[in-house]
Amino acid sequence: MTAPQGRTPPPAAPVDRTGAVAKVVRVVEAITEHSGVSEISRSTGLSTSTVHRIIQELVALGWVRGDGEHGYLPGVGLLTIAARADFEAGMPVIEPILKGLRDATTHTVHFALRQGDLAVYVAKIEGLRAYEMRSRIGLAIPLHSTGIGKALLAGLPEAEVRAVLERSGMPPMTPRTITDPDAMIQHLHTVSRRGYAIDDEENEEHTRCIAAVVRDHRGAAIGGISMSAMAFEIDQERAQQLAPLVMTAARNVSQALGHRISGELPVAPRAR
């Protein structure tokens, strides 16, 4: 919007770089390069007590993770914001990948990003079948009972996985839900080894999903791609046919978000 002719717009107000918000921003920026309070203090010019107070507030909000002994790193909150920004920027490339997976399988495709101890659907491509999935963009889903959630958990360090499982309580969503942390850890080893997760009616009865992890430019597990169908449509043999297609889609989305991947992933024939 331009100012009326003959009238000069007022100058922008100067930014107070000593204010509380500016200090938080400086600390957040420094955390991406430095891990310790002393290093962050030197980098920002703020006192160690100020840095420590700000970091503790950021840790409580989930924006920063770690402790004073081992240093600090960007937390789920910051990574989620970055992932959403990457997703929006990459959507012109990502959407055709999701539609391609839907066309190859005829089933509904979801893309979800991690948000704390949950994952949130940010894209959904409806399947070509006569029925529709009840899922919707913006819906938050558990990590322990969904294909995307388990694919994501399999990409995290075990200590972080156990912390997530403890906080969530692993409630049974169906009689098939894994509710024991040790059993889940063993299950995730299988997921990691084969490269994909299956939600075998664990989140909703009569629904089966195949999912693979999505990583960002740092290599961090930030979400996943899933293909969902009625359980009777995907038996073990069919799952093995479809899984490489899901893994390829997740791999391509990861690359669209800047993740560098070495090696080739075998791709199954188009399986409609």
Tab-separated table of C-alpha atoms in Angstrom:
chain	number	residue	atom	x	y	z
A	1	MET	CA	0.000	0.000	0.000
A	2	THR	CA	1.434	3.392	-0.974
A	3	ALA	CA	1.068	6.632	0.947
A	4	PRO	CA	-1.309	9.290	-0.451
A	5	GLN	CA	0.367	11.572	-2.984
A	6	GLY	CA	2.142	14.469	-1.380
A	7	ARG	CA	2.275	12.841	2.038
A	8	THR	CA	5.510	11.301	3.323
A	9	PRO	CA	5.026	8.083	5.318
A	10	PRO	CA	6.357	8.234	8.887
A	11	PRO	CA	9.753	6.622	9.433
A	12	ALA	CA	9.800	3.121	10.876
A	13	ALA	CA	10.257	3.015	14.625
A	14	PRO	CA	13.791	2.022	15.631
A	15	VAL	CA	14.218	-1.493	16.986
A	16	ASP	CA	15.123	-1.683	20.666
A	17	ARG	CA	17.945	-4.223	20.617
A	18	THR	CA	18.152	-4.189	24.409
A	19	GLY	CA	14.518	-5.177	24.952
A	20	ALA	CA	13.355	-8.542	26.266
A	21	VAL	CA	12.224	-9.852	22.876
A	22	ALA	CA	15.483	-8.843	21.212
A	23	LYS	CA	17.460	-10.663	23.907
A	24	VAL	CA	15.459	-13.852	23.386
A	25	VAL	CA	16.009	-13.653	19.625
A	26	ARG	CA	19.755	-13.186	20.122
A	27	VAL	CA	19.925	-16.236	22.380
A	28	VAL	CA	17.884	-18.354	19.955
A	29	GLU	CA	20.139	-17.358	17.070
A	30	ALA	CA	23.248	-18.132	19.117
A	31	ILE	CA	22.006	-21.590	20.118
A	32	THR	CA	22.209	-22.695	16.480
A	33	GLU	CA	25.992	-22.143	16.596
A	34	HIS	CA	26.976	-22.485	20.270
A	35	SER	CA	25.851	-25.042	22.831
A	36	GLY	CA	27.047	-23.754	26.204
A	37	VAL	CA	25.798	-20.858	28.335
A	38	SER	CA	29.264	-19.262	28.475
A	39	GLU	CA	29.662	-19.449	24.683
A	40	ILE	CA	26.187	-18.028	24.128
A	41	SER	CA	26.907	-15.270	26.639
A	42	ARG	CA	30.098	-14.268	24.815
A	43	SER	CA	28.383	-14.448	21.430
A	44	THR	CA	25.403	-12.313	22.436
A	45	GLY	CA	27.079	-9.953	24.878
A	46	LEU	CA	24.477	-10.846	27.500
A	47	SER	CA	25.346	-11.852	31.043
A	48	THR	CA	25.462	-15.563	31.836
A	49	SER	CA	22.617	-15.135	34.322
A	50	THR	CA	20.426	-13.534	31.645
A	51	VAL	CA	21.292	-16.246	29.125
A	52	HIS	CA	20.595	-18.983	31.673
A	53	ARG	CA	17.200	-17.491	32.576
A	54	ILE	CA	16.154	-17.147	28.926
A	55	ILE	CA	17.301	-20.669	28.093
A	56	GLN	CA	15.372	-22.159	31.009
A	57	GLU	CA	12.213	-20.465	29.751
A	58	LEU	CA	12.881	-21.745	26.219
A	59	VAL	CA	13.445	-25.270	27.557
A	60	ALA	CA	10.123	-25.120	29.413
A	61	LEU	CA	8.408	-24.074	26.174
A	62	GLY	CA	10.058	-26.858	24.191
A	63	TRP	CA	12.030	-24.476	21.980
A	64	VAL	CA	15.389	-25.616	23.365
A	65	ARG	CA	16.546	-28.991	24.661
A	66	GLY	CA	19.535	-30.107	26.696
A	67	ASP	CA	21.089	-29.118	30.002
A	68	GLY	CA	23.946	-27.073	31.363
A	69	GLU	CA	26.309	-30.041	31.536
A	70	HIS	CA	26.008	-31.253	27.944
A	71	GLY	CA	24.947	-28.024	26.244
A	72	TYR	CA	21.800	-26.910	24.471
A	73	LEU	CA	20.325	-27.520	21.036
A	74	PRO	CA	17.237	-26.287	19.161
A	75	GLY	CA	14.198	-28.112	20.548
A	76	VAL	CA	11.084	-29.502	18.941
A	77	GLY	CA	9.360	-26.106	18.948
A	78	LEU	CA	12.079	-24.418	16.910
A	79	LEU	CA	12.515	-27.430	14.636
A	80	THR	CA	8.765	-27.529	13.995
A	81	ILE	CA	8.730	-23.881	12.950
A	82	ALA	CA	11.710	-24.478	10.678
A	83	ALA	CA	10.104	-27.608	9.256
A	84	ARG	CA	6.848	-25.790	8.538
A	85	ALA	CA	8.771	-23.019	6.788
A	86	ASP	CA	10.657	-25.603	4.734
A	87	PHE	CA	7.373	-27.380	3.989
A	88	GLU	CA	5.638	-24.226	2.768
A	89	ALA	CA	8.626	-23.326	0.603
A	90	GLY	CA	8.811	-26.845	-0.800
A	91	MET	CA	5.065	-27.402	-1.288
A	92	PRO	CA	5.148	-26.869	-5.086
A	93	VAL	CA	7.548	-29.834	-5.237
A	94	ILE	CA	6.082	-31.862	-2.360
A	95	GLU	CA	2.437	-31.919	-3.472
A	96	PRO	CA	3.153	-33.702	-6.789
A	97	ILE	CA	5.146	-36.332	-4.854
A	98	LEU	CA	2.172	-37.004	-2.579
A	99	LYS	CA	-0.233	-37.118	-5.513
A	100	GLY	CA	2.121	-39.470	-7.330
A	101	LEU	CA	2.036	-41.872	-4.378
A	102	ARG	CA	-1.766	-41.671	-4.272
A	103	ASP	CA	-2.004	-42.359	-8.012
A	104	ALA	CA	0.400	-45.314	-7.770
A	105	THR	CA	-1.454	-46.937	-4.860
A	106	THR	CA	-5.008	-45.499	-5.204
A	107	HIS	CA	-4.989	-45.041	-1.410
A	108	THR	CA	-5.126	-41.915	0.791
A	109	VAL	CA	-1.764	-40.262	1.450
A	110	HIS	CA	-0.851	-38.143	4.486
A	111	PHE	CA	2.125	-35.957	5.360
A	112	ALA	CA	2.555	-35.065	9.031
A	113	LEU	CA	5.134	-33.071	10.976
A	114	ARG	CA	6.153	-33.675	14.550
A	115	GLN	CA	4.832	-31.206	17.096
A	116	GLY	CA	6.105	-32.075	20.539
A	117	ASP	CA	4.906	-35.538	21.524
A	118	LEU	CA	2.390	-35.654	18.670
A	119	ALA	CA	2.392	-35.364	14.893
A	120	VAL	CA	0.102	-33.027	12.948
A	121	TYR	CA	-1.231	-33.609	9.451
A	122	VAL	CA	-0.101	-30.801	7.141
A	123	ALA	CA	-1.191	-32.397	3.858
A	124	LYS	CA	-3.732	-35.009	2.779
A	125	ILE	CA	-4.363	-36.404	-0.686
A	126	GLU	CA	-7.645	-38.302	-0.741
A	127	GLY	CA	-7.567	-41.791	-2.226
A	128	LEU	CA	-9.350	-42.986	-5.342
A	129	ARG	CA	-11.477	-45.557	-3.529
A	130	ALA	CA	-15.215	-45.305	-2.882
A	131	TYR	CA	-14.648	-44.391	0.777
A	132	GLU	CA	-12.928	-41.429	2.470
A	133	MET	CA	-10.648	-41.405	5.497
A	134	ARG	CA	-11.887	-39.377	8.478
A	135	SER	CA	-8.507	-37.682	8.880
A	136	ARG	CA	-8.077	-33.971	8.154
A	137	ILE	CA	-5.323	-31.403	7.841
A	138	GLY	CA	-4.496	-30.005	11.278
A	139	LEU	CA	-5.437	-33.194	13.140
A	140	ALA	CA	-2.925	-34.173	15.840
A	141	ILE	CA	-2.121	-37.898	16.055
A	142	PRO	CA	-0.247	-40.011	18.648
A	143	LEU	CA	3.277	-41.175	17.900
A	144	HIS	CA	3.090	-44.611	19.548
A	145	SER	CA	0.030	-45.916	17.680
A	146	THR	CA	0.319	-44.516	14.144
A	147	GLY	CA	2.473	-45.456	11.184
A	148	ILE	CA	3.865	-41.951	10.802
A	149	GLY	CA	4.496	-41.734	14.535
A	150	LYS	CA	6.386	-45.017	14.682
A	151	ALA	CA	8.410	-44.180	11.563
A	152	LEU	CA	9.336	-40.877	13.216
A	153	LEU	CA	10.183	-42.470	16.570
A	154	ALA	CA	12.433	-44.997	14.829
A	155	GLY	CA	14.509	-42.062	13.586
A	156	LEU	CA	15.120	-40.642	17.079
A	157	PRO	CA	17.698	-41.565	19.757
A	158	GLU	CA	16.405	-44.225	22.158
A	159	ALA	CA	16.614	-41.905	25.168
A	160	GLU	CA	14.385	-39.377	23.417
A	161	VAL	CA	11.967	-42.117	22.360
A	162	ARG	CA	11.631	-43.374	25.926
A	163	ALA	CA	11.027	-39.828	27.168
A	164	VAL	CA	8.273	-39.329	24.589
A	165	LEU	CA	6.659	-42.657	25.461
A	166	GLU	CA	6.764	-41.879	29.182
A	167	ARG	CA	5.170	-38.466	28.704
A	168	SER	CA	2.469	-39.799	26.402
A	169	GLY	CA	1.581	-42.723	28.656
A	170	MET	CA	1.079	-44.914	25.552
A	171	PRO	CA	-2.720	-45.206	25.934
A	172	PRO	CA	-4.347	-48.106	24.056
A	173	MET	CA	-6.162	-46.698	21.030
A	174	THR	CA	-7.313	-50.184	19.971
A	175	PRO	CA	-6.679	-53.716	21.299
A	176	ARG	CA	-3.669	-53.881	18.937
A	177	THR	CA	-1.860	-50.794	20.262
A	178	ILE	CA	1.630	-51.406	21.667
A	179	THR	CA	1.529	-50.061	25.229
A	180	ASP	CA	4.800	-51.364	26.705
A	181	PRO	CA	7.898	-49.142	26.216
A	182	ASP	CA	10.346	-52.050	25.935
A	183	ALA	CA	8.136	-53.796	23.386
A	184	MET	CA	7.941	-50.553	21.423
A	185	ILE	CA	11.721	-50.124	21.427
A	186	GLN	CA	12.119	-53.629	19.995
A	187	HIS	CA	9.414	-52.910	17.433
A	188	LEU	CA	11.168	-49.691	16.400
A	189	HIS	CA	14.391	-51.619	15.773
A	190	THR	CA	12.452	-53.592	13.157
A	191	VAL	CA	11.010	-50.390	11.700
A	192	SER	CA	14.474	-48.851	11.443
A	193	ARG	CA	15.954	-51.971	9.862
A	194	ARG	CA	13.352	-52.348	7.111
A	195	GLY	CA	12.823	-48.616	6.540
A	196	TYR	CA	9.079	-48.365	7.060
A	197	ALA	CA	6.414	-48.722	9.756
A	198	ILE	CA	3.018	-50.382	9.640
A	199	ASP	CA	0.047	-49.256	11.705
A	200	ASP	CA	-1.711	-52.615	11.929
A	201	GLU	CA	-5.087	-51.382	13.206
A	202	GLU	CA	-3.222	-49.901	16.186
A	203	ASN	CA	-4.710	-46.413	16.000
A	204	GLU	CA	-8.084	-47.173	14.409
A	205	GLU	CA	-9.736	-50.534	13.955
A	206	HIS	CA	-10.189	-51.662	10.338
A	207	THR	CA	-7.522	-49.210	9.110
A	208	ARG	CA	-3.986	-50.155	8.113
A	209	CYS	CA	-1.194	-47.722	7.192
A	210	ILE	CA	2.319	-47.919	5.778
A	211	ALA	CA	4.632	-45.017	6.653
A	212	ALA	CA	8.215	-43.819	6.270
A	213	VAL	CA	10.166	-41.065	7.997
A	214	VAL	CA	10.836	-37.617	6.510
A	215	ARG	CA	14.053	-35.789	7.399
A	216	ASP	CA	15.057	-32.149	7.010
A	217	HIS	CA	18.286	-30.582	5.745
A	218	ARG	CA	19.973	-31.342	9.080
A	219	GLY	CA	19.065	-35.015	8.815
A	220	ALA	CA	16.643	-34.713	11.740
A	221	ALA	CA	13.490	-36.857	11.747
A	222	ILE	CA	10.710	-34.262	11.535
A	223	GLY	CA	7.690	-36.184	10.281
A	224	GLY	CA	6.531	-38.846	7.901
A	225	ILE	CA	4.551	-39.898	4.851
A	226	SER	CA	1.837	-42.534	5.130
A	227	MET	CA	-0.503	-44.428	2.845
A	228	SER	CA	-3.771	-45.488	4.517
A	229	ALA	CA	-6.420	-48.012	3.503
A	230	MET	CA	-9.011	-50.371	4.870
A	231	ALA	CA	-7.262	-53.245	6.611
A	232	PHE	CA	-8.681	-55.923	4.315
A	233	GLU	CA	-7.025	-54.206	1.328
A	234	ILE	CA	-3.458	-54.543	2.641
A	235	ASP	CA	-2.268	-57.985	3.639
A	236	GLN	CA	1.407	-58.785	4.282
A	237	GLU	CA	2.179	-59.443	0.608
A	238	ARG	CA	0.487	-56.232	-0.504
A	239	ALA	CA	2.318	-54.258	2.205
A	240	GLN	CA	5.662	-55.491	0.880
A	241	GLN	CA	4.664	-54.323	-2.612
A	242	LEU	CA	3.564	-50.876	-1.455
A	243	ALA	CA	6.265	-50.126	1.129
A	244	PRO	CA	9.004	-49.209	-1.400
A	245	LEU	CA	6.640	-46.684	-2.989
A	246	VAL	CA	6.006	-45.052	0.387
A	247	MET	CA	9.732	-45.026	1.210
A	248	THR	CA	10.537	-43.459	-2.152
A	249	ALA	CA	7.939	-40.724	-1.611
A	250	ALA	CA	9.337	-39.993	1.870
A	251	ARG	CA	12.843	-39.941	0.439
A	252	ASN	CA	11.810	-37.494	-2.290
A	253	VAL	CA	10.028	-35.208	0.179
A	254	SER	CA	13.118	-35.276	2.412
A	255	GLN	CA	15.242	-34.231	-0.554
A	256	ALA	CA	12.764	-31.430	-1.317
A	257	LEU	CA	13.361	-30.223	2.257
A	258	GLY	CA	17.121	-30.208	1.695
A	259	HIS	CA	18.100	-33.621	3.077
A	260	ARG	CA	21.062	-35.151	1.273
A	261	ILE	CA	20.752	-38.904	0.833
A	262	SER	CA	23.480	-41.252	-0.356
A	263	GLY	CA	22.741	-44.550	-2.068
A	264	GLU	CA	19.787	-45.635	-4.131
A	265	LEU	CA	16.468	-46.875	-2.809
A	266	PRO	CA	14.938	-49.768	-4.749
A	267	VAL	CA	11.563	-48.828	-6.201
A	268	ALA	CA	8.803	-51.387	-6.662
A	269	PRO	CA	6.788	-51.434	-9.900
A	270	ARG	CA	3.772	-49.140	-9.997
A	271	ALA	CA	1.209	-51.139	-8.071
A	272	ARG	CA	-2.366	-50.086	-8.576
